[in-house]
mmCIF file of C-alpha atoms in Angstrom:
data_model
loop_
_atom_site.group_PDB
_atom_site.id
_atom_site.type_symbol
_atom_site.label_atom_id
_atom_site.label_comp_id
_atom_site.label_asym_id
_atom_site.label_seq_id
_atom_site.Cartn_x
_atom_site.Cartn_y
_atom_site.Cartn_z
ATOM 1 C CA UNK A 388 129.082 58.397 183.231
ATOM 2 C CA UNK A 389 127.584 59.124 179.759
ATOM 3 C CA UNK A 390 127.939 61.527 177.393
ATOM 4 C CA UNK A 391 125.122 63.294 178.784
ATOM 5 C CA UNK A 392 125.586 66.516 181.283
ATOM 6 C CA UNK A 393 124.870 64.594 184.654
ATOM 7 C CA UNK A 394 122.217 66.913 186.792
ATOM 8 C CA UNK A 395 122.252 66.996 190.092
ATOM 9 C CA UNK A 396 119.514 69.357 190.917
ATOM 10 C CA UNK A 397 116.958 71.051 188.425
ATOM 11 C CA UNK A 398 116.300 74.145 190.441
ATOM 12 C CA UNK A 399 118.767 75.364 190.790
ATOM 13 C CA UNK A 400 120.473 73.874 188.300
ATOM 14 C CA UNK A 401 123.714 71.991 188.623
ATOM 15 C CA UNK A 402 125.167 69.698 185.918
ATOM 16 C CA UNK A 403 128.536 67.838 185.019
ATOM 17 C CA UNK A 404 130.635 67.585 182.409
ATOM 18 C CA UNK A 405 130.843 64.337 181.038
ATOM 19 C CA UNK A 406 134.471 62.744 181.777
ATOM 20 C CA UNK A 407 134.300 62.249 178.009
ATOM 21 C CA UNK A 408 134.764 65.766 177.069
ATOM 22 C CA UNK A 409 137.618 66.813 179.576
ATOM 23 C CA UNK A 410 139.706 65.253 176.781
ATOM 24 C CA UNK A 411 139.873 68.223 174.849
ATOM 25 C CA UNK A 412 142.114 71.349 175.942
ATOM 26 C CA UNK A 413 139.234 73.475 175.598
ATOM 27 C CA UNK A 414 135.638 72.822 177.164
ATOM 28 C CA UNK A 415 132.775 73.301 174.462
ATOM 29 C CA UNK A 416 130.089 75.927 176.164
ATOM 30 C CA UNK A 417 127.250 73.573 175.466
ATOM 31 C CA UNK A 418 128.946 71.290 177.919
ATOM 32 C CA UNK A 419 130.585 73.352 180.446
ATOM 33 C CA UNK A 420 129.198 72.428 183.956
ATOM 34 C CA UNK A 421 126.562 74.396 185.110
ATOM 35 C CA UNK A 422 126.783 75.822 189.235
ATOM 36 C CA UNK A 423 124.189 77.767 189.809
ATOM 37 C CA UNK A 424 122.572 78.991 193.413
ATOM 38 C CA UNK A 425 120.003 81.259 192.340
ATOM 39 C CA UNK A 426 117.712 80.542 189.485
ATOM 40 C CA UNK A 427 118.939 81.298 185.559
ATOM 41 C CA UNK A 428 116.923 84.407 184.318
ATOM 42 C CA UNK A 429 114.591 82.981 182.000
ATOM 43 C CA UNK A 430 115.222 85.147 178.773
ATOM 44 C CA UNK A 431 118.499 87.249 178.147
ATOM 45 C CA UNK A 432 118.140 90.945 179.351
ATOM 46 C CA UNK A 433 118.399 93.056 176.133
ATOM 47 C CA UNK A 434 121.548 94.638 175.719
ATOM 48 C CA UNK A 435 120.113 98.298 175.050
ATOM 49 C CA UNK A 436 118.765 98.227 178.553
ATOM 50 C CA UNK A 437 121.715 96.579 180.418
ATOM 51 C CA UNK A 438 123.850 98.511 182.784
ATOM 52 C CA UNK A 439 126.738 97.553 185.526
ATOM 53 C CA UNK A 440 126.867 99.925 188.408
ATOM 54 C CA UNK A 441 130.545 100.503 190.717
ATOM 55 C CA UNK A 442 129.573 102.379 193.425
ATOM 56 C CA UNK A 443 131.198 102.115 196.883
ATOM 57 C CA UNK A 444 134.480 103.418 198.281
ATOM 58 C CA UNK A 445 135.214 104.947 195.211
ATOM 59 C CA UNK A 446 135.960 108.621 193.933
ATOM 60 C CA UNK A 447 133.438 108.815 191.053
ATOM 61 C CA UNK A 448 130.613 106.040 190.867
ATOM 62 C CA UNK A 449 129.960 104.904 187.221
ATOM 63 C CA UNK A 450 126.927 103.826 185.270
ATOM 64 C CA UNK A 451 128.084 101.543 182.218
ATOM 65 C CA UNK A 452 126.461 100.303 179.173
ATOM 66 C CA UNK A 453 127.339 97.473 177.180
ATOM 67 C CA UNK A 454 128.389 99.527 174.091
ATOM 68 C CA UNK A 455 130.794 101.460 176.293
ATOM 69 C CA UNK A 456 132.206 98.011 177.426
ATOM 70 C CA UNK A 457 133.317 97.177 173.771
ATOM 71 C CA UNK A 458 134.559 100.642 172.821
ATOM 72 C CA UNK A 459 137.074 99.331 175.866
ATOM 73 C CA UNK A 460 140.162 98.086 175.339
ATOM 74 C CA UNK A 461 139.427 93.894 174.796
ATOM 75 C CA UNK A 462 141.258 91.743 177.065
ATOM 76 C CA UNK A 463 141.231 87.710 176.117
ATOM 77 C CA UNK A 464 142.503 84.975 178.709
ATOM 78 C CA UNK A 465 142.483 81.365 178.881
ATOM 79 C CA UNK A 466 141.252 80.277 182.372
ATOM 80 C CA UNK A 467 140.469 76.675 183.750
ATOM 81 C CA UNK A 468 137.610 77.537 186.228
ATOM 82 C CA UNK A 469 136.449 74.740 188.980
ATOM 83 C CA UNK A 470 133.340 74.187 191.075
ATOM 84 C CA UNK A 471 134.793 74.493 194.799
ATOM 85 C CA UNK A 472 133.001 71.424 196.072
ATOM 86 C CA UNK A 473 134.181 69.460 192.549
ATOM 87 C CA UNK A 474 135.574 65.329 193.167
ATOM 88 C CA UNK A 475 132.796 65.986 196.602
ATOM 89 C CA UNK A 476 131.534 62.447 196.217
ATOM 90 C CA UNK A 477 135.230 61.034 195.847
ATOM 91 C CA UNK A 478 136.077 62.169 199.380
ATOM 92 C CA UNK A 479 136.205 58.405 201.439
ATOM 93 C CA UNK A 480 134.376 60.286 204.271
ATOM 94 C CA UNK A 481 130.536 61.661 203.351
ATOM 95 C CA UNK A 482 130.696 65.648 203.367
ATOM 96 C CA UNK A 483 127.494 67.674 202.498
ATOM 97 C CA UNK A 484 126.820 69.161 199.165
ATOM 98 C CA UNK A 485 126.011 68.173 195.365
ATOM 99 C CA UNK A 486 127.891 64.574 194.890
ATOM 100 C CA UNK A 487 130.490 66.061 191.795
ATOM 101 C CA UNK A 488 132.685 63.668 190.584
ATOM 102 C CA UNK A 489 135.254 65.122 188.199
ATOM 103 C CA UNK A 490 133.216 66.957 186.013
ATOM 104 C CA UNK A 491 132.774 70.111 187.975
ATOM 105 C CA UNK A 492 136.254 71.853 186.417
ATOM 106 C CA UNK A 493 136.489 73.516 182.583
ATOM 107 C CA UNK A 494 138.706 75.272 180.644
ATOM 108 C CA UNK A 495 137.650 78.205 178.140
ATOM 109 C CA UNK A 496 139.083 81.252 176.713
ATOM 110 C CA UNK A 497 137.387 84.076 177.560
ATOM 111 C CA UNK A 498 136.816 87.585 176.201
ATOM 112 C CA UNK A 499 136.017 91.230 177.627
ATOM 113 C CA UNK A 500 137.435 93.843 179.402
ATOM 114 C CA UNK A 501 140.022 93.797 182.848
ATOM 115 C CA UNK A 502 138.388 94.716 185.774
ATOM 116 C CA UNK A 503 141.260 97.042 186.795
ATOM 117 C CA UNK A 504 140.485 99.057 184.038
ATOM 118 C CA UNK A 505 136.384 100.208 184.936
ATOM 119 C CA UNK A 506 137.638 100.431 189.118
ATOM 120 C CA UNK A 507 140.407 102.642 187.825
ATOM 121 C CA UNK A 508 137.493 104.798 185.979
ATOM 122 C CA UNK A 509 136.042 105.361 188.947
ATOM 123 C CA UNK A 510 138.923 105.940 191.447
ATOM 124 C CA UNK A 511 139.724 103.635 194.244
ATOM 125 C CA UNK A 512 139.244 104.842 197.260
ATOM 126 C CA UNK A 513 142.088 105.122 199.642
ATOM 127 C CA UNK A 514 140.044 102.958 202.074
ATOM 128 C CA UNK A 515 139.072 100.379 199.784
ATOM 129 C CA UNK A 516 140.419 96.610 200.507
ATOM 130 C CA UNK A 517 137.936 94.660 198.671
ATOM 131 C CA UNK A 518 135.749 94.590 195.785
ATOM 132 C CA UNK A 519 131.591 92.322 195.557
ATOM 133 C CA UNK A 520 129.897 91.222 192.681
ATOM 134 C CA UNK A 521 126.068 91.535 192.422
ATOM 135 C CA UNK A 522 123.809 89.545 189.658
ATOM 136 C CA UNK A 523 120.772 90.406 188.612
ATOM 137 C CA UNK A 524 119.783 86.588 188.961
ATOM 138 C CA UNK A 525 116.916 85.787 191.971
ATOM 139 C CA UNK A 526 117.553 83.840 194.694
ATOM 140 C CA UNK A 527 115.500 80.576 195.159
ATOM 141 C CA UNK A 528 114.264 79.416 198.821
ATOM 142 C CA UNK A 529 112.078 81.509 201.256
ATOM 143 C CA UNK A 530 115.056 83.167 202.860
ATOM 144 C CA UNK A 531 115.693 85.093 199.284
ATOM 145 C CA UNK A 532 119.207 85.694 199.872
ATOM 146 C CA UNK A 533 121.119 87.131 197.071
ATOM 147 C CA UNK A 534 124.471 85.778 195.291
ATOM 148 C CA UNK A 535 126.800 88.231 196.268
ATOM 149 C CA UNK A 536 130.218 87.203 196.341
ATOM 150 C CA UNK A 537 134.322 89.810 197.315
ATOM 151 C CA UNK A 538 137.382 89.221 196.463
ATOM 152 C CA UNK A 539 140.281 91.262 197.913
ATOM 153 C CA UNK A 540 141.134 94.479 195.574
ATOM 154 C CA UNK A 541 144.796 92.932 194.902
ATOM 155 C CA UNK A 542 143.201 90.187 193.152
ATOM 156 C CA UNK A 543 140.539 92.719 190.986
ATOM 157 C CA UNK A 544 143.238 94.673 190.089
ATOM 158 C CA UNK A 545 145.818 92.211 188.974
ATOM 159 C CA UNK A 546 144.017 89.071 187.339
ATOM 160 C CA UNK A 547 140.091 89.696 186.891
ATOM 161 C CA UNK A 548 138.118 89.652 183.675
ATOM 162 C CA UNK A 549 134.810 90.954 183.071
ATOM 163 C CA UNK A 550 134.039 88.370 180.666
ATOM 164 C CA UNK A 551 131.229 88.974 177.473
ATOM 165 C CA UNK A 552 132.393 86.068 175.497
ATOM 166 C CA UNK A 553 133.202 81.962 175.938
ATOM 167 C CA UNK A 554 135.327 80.671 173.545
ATOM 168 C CA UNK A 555 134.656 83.132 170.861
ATOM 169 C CA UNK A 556 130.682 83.369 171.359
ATOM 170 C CA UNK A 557 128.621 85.390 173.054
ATOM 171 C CA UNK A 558 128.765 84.572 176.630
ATOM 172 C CA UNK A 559 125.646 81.726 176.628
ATOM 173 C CA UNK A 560 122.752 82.917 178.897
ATOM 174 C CA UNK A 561 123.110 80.168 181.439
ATOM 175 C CA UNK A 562 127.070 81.157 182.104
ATOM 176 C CA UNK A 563 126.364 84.664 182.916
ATOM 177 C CA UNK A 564 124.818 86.717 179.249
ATOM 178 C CA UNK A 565 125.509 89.504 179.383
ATOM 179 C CA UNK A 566 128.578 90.072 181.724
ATOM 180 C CA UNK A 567 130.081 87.930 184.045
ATOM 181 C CA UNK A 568 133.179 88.126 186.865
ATOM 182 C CA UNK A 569 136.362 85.704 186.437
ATOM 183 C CA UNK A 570 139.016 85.786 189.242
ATOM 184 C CA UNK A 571 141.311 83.980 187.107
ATOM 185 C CA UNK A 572 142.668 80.952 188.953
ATOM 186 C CA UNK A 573 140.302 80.768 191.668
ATOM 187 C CA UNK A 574 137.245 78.483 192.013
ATOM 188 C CA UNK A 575 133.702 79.390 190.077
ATOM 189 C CA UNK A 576 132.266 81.082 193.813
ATOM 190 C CA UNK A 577 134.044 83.944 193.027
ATOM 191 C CA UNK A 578 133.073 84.596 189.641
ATOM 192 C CA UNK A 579 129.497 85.725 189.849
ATOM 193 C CA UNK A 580 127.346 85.959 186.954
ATOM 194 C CA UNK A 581 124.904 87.977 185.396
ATOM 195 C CA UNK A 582 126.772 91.467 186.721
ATOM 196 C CA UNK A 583 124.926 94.240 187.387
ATOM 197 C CA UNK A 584 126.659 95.788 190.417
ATOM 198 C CA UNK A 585 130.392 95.938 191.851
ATOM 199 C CA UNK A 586 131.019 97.161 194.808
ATOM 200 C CA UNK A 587 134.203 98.372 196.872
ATOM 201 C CA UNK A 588 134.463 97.629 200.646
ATOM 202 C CA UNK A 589 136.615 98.336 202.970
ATOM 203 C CA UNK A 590 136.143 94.681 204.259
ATOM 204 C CA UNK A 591 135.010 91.402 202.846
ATOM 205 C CA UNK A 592 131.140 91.340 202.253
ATOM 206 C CA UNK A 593 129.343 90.145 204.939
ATOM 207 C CA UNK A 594 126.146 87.633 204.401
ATOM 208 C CA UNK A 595 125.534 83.832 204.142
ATOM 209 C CA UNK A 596 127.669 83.064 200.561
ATOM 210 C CA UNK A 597 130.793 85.003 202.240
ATOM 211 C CA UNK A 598 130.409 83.371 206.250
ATOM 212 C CA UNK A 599 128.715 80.558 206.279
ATOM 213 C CA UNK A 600 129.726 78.903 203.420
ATOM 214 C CA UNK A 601 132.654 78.545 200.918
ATOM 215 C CA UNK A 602 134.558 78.352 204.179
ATOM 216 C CA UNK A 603 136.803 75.142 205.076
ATOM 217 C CA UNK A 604 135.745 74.589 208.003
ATOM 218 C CA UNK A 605 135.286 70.872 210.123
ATOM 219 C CA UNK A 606 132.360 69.511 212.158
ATOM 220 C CA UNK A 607 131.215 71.683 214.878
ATOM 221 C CA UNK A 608 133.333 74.320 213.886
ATOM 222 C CA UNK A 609 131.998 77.750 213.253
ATOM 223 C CA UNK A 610 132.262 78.730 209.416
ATOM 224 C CA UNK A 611 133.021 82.110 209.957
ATOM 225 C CA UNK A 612 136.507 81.206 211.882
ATOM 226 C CA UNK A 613 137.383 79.037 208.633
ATOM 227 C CA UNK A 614 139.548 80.360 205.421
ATOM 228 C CA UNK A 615 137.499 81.533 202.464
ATOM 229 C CA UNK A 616 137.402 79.076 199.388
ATOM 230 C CA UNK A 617 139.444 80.940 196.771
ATOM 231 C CA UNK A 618 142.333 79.896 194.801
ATOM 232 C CA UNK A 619 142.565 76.453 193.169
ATOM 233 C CA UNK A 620 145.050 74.079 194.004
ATOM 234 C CA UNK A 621 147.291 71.840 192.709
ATOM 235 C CA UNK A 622 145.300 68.972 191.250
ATOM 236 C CA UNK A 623 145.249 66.381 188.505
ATOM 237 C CA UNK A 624 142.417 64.169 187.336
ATOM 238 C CA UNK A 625 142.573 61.197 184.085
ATOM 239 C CA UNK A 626 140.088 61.536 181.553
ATOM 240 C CA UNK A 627 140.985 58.327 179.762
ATOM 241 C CA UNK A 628 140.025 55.350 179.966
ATOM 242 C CA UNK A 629 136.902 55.433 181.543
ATOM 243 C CA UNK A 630 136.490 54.078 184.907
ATOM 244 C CA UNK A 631 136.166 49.914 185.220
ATOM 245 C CA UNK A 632 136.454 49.903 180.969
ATOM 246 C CA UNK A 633 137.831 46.670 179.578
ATOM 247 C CA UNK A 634 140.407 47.374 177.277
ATOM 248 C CA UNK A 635 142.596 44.692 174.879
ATOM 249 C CA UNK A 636 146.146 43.989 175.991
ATOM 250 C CA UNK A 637 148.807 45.859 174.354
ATOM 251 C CA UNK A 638 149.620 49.286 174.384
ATOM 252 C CA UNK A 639 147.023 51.892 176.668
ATOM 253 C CA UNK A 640 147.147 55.277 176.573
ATOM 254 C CA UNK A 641 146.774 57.474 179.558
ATOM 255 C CA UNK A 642 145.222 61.303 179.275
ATOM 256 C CA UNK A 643 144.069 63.642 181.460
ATOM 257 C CA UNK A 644 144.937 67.147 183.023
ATOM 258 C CA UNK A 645 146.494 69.118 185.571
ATOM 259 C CA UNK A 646 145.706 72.820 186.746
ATOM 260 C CA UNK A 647 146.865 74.852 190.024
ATOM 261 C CA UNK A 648 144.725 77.910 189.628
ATOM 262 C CA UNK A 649 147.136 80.826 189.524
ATOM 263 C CA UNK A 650 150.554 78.730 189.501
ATOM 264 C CA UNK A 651 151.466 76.855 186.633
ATOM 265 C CA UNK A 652 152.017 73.731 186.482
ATOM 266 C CA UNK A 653 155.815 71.750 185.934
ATOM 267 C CA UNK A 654 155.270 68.266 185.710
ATOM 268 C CA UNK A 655 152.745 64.901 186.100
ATOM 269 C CA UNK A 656 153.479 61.795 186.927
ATOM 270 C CA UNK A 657 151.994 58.643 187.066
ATOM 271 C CA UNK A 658 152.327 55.502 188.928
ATOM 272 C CA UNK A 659 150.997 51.858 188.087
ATOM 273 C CA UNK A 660 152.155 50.375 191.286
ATOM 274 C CA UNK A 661 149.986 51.862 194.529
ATOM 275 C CA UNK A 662 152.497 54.730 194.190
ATOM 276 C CA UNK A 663 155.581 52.683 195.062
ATOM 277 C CA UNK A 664 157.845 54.359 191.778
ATOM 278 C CA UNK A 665 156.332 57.272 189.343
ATOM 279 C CA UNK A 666 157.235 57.960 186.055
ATOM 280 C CA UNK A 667 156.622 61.261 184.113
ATOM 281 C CA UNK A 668 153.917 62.278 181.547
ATOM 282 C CA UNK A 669 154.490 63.953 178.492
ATOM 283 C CA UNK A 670 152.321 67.407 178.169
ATOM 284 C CA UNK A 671 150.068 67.773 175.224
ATOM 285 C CA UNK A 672 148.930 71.089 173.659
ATOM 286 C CA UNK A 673 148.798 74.950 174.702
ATOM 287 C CA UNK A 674 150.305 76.078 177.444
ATOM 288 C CA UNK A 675 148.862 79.010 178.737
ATOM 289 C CA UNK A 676 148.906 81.119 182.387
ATOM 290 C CA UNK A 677 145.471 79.954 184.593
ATOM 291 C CA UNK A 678 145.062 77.205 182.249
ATOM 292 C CA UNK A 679 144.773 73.638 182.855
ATOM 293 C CA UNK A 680 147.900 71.314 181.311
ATOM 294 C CA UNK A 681 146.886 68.231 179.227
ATOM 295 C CA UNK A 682 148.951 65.130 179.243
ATOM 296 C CA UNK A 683 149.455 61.854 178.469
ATOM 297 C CA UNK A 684 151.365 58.409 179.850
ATOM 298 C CA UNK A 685 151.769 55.667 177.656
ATOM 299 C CA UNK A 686 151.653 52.483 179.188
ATOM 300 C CA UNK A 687 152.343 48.880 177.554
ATOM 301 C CA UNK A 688 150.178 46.063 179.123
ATOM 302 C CA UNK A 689 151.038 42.161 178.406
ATOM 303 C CA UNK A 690 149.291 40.143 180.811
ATOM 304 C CA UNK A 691 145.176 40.412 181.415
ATOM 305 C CA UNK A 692 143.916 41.710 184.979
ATOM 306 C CA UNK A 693 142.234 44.925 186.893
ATOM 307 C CA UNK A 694 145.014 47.765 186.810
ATOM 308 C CA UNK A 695 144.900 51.169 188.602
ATOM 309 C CA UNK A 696 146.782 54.496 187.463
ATOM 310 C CA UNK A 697 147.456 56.694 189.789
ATOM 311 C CA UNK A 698 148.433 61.119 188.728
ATOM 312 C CA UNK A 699 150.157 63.090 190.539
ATOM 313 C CA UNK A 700 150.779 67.107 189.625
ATOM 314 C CA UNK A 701 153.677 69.202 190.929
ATOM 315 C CA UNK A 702 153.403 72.972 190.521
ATOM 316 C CA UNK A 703 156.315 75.869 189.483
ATOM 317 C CA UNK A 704 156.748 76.380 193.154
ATOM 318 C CA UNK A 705 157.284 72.876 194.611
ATOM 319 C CA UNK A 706 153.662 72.172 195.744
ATOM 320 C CA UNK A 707 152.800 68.486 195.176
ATOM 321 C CA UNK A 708 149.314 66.696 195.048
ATOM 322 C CA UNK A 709 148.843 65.048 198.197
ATOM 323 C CA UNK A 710 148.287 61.513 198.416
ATOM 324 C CA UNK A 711 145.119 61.740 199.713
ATOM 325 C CA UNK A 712 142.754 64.974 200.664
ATOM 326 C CA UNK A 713 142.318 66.609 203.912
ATOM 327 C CA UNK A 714 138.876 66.192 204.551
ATOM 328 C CA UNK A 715 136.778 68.954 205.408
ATOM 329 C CA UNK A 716 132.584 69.492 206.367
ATOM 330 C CA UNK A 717 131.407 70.660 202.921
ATOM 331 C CA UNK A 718 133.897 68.873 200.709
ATOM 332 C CA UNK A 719 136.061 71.696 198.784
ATOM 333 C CA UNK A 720 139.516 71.361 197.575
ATOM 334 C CA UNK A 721 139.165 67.313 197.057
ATOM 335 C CA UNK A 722 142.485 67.005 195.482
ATOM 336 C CA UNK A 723 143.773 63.996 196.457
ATOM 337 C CA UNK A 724 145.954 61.458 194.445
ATOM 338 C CA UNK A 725 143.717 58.195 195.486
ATOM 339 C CA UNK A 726 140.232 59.806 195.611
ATOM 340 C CA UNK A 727 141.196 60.722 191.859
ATOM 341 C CA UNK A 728 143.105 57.084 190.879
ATOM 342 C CA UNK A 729 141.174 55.140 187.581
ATOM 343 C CA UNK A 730 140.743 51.047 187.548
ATOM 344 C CA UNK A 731 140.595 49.764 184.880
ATOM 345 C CA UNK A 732 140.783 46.015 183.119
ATOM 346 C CA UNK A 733 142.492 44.334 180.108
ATOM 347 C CA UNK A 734 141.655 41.115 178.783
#
């Protein structure tokens, strides 16, 4: 992999991050992996005209503007967000969707207003379980079927961001300008973009991007009966060195990251040996809630030959990377210790 976003698809358009960059605590926008389903509006929607809609099961609907938004109190979180299908193609065992590698995770801090704060505006109903996000983005294909996207109300009213800025810009067109949902900790489905409606349900939305997929669900199985892709889990990947580099004997140094979503994360460790012993990694930089942990492993290399380092991430609770991922139809969660392993050489 290059330095270059690697695209998938074109239309819609879905793009990489370049291993390269996952170096750096933070994710620069310009590089941030693109997910899209529907098709990016072509120019930015002026702000003057803008407005986000909550209507639904609550006491008071409310029309809002986007100079009422920043009269709002401002609310600023860090927040690794991950494609659900990311490490797809790593899976030993084909599943169906775009072939990510690593590249389909970021981290960014993010700026606007808590979504607790508008639904408590407008009165929650006492019948009201969950909450849907509607873009103002068009749906590609002949079937036409809109992005819309619920997350339970305990999750809306205890860790989501209505996000207007990326790492202290403007949020960029293609990641959701104006307004954008983030259900910190969980994977990029259920953070739609360009907002223009939220809605409150007394059950989870029902259509094709709630029930028939972002399920985990096996071969044959019906989607509906499988769980809903929503928190991230426990995962690690290395970002250095590149995969099959030849490096000079002597001293190699190991980075990469670790997140678990809305857990944070204790410890890495790393193992040189097919995952026989492990030793521990030393954490690098900020440390923040729903933000991903960089590390590094220093590791002293005398004799020439093909190595392989293996990560493994343990989270505040106990919850370990597995050793290898439990495969599923359309590939989410791909967490696995060997499907994420680097090989390198030294000479």
């Amino acid at each position: 992999m290059n330095k270059s976003m690697r695209v998938m698809s074109e239309r819609p358009l879905n793009a990489e991050t370049p291993r390269h960059y996952l170096k750096s605590w933070i994710t620069a926008n310009n590089v941030f992996f693109d997910r899209n389903q529907g098709q990016i509006p072509e120019k930015a929607i002026e702000l003057s005209e803008w407005r986000l809609t909550i209507d639904g099961d609550v006491e008071a609907p409310l029309t809002i503007d986007f100079e009422t938004l920043l009269r709002m109190p401002k609310a600023i979180a860090a927040n690794t967000m991950e494609c659900s299908g990311n490490s797809r193609s790593l899976l030993t065992q084909k599943a169906s969707g775009n072939p990510w590698t690593i590249g389909g995770v970021g981290n960014a801090v993010w700026g606007g207003v808590w979504l607790k704060d508008l639904l408590e505006k407008a009165g929650v109903a006492s019948n009201a379980h969950h909450v849907a996000f509607e873009g103002f983005d068009k749906p590609l294909g002949k079937a036409q079927i809109k992005f819309i996207r619920s997350i339970p109300l305990k999750k809306a009213m205890s860790s989501t961001l209505l996000a207007y800025e990326m790492n202290g810009d403007p949020l960029p067109l293609k990641h959701g300008f104006p307004l954008r949902a983030l259900a910190l900790g969980w994977t990029g489905a259920n953070c739609v973009k360009w907002l223009r409606r939220i809605t409150l349900l007394s059950e989870p939305f029902r259509g094709f991007y709630m029930d028939d997929v972002y399920r985990i669900h096996d071969k044959g199985q019906n989607p509906k009966t499988g769980s809903t892709v929503d928190a991230i889990t426990i995962k690690s990947i290395i970002t250095q060195p590149e995969i099959d580099e030849i490096l000079p004997i002597g001293t190699v140094t190991i980075l990469g990251a670790a997140y678990a979503g809305e857990t944070d994360v204790d410890k890495v460790e790393i193992s040189t040996d097919n995952g026989n012993t492990w030793q521990l990694a030393t954490f690098i930089g900020p440390d923040e809630p729903f933000a991903w942990r960089q590390w590094q492993y220093v590791y002293s290399i005398s004799q020439p030959g093909s190595y392989t380092i293996l990560s493994r991430a343990t989270d505040r609770n106990g919850e370990k990377q597995p050793m290898q991922a439990t495969w599923n139809k359309l590939g989410y969660g791909n967490n696995g210790i060997r499907e994420h392993g680097i090989t390198f050489r030294v000479q």
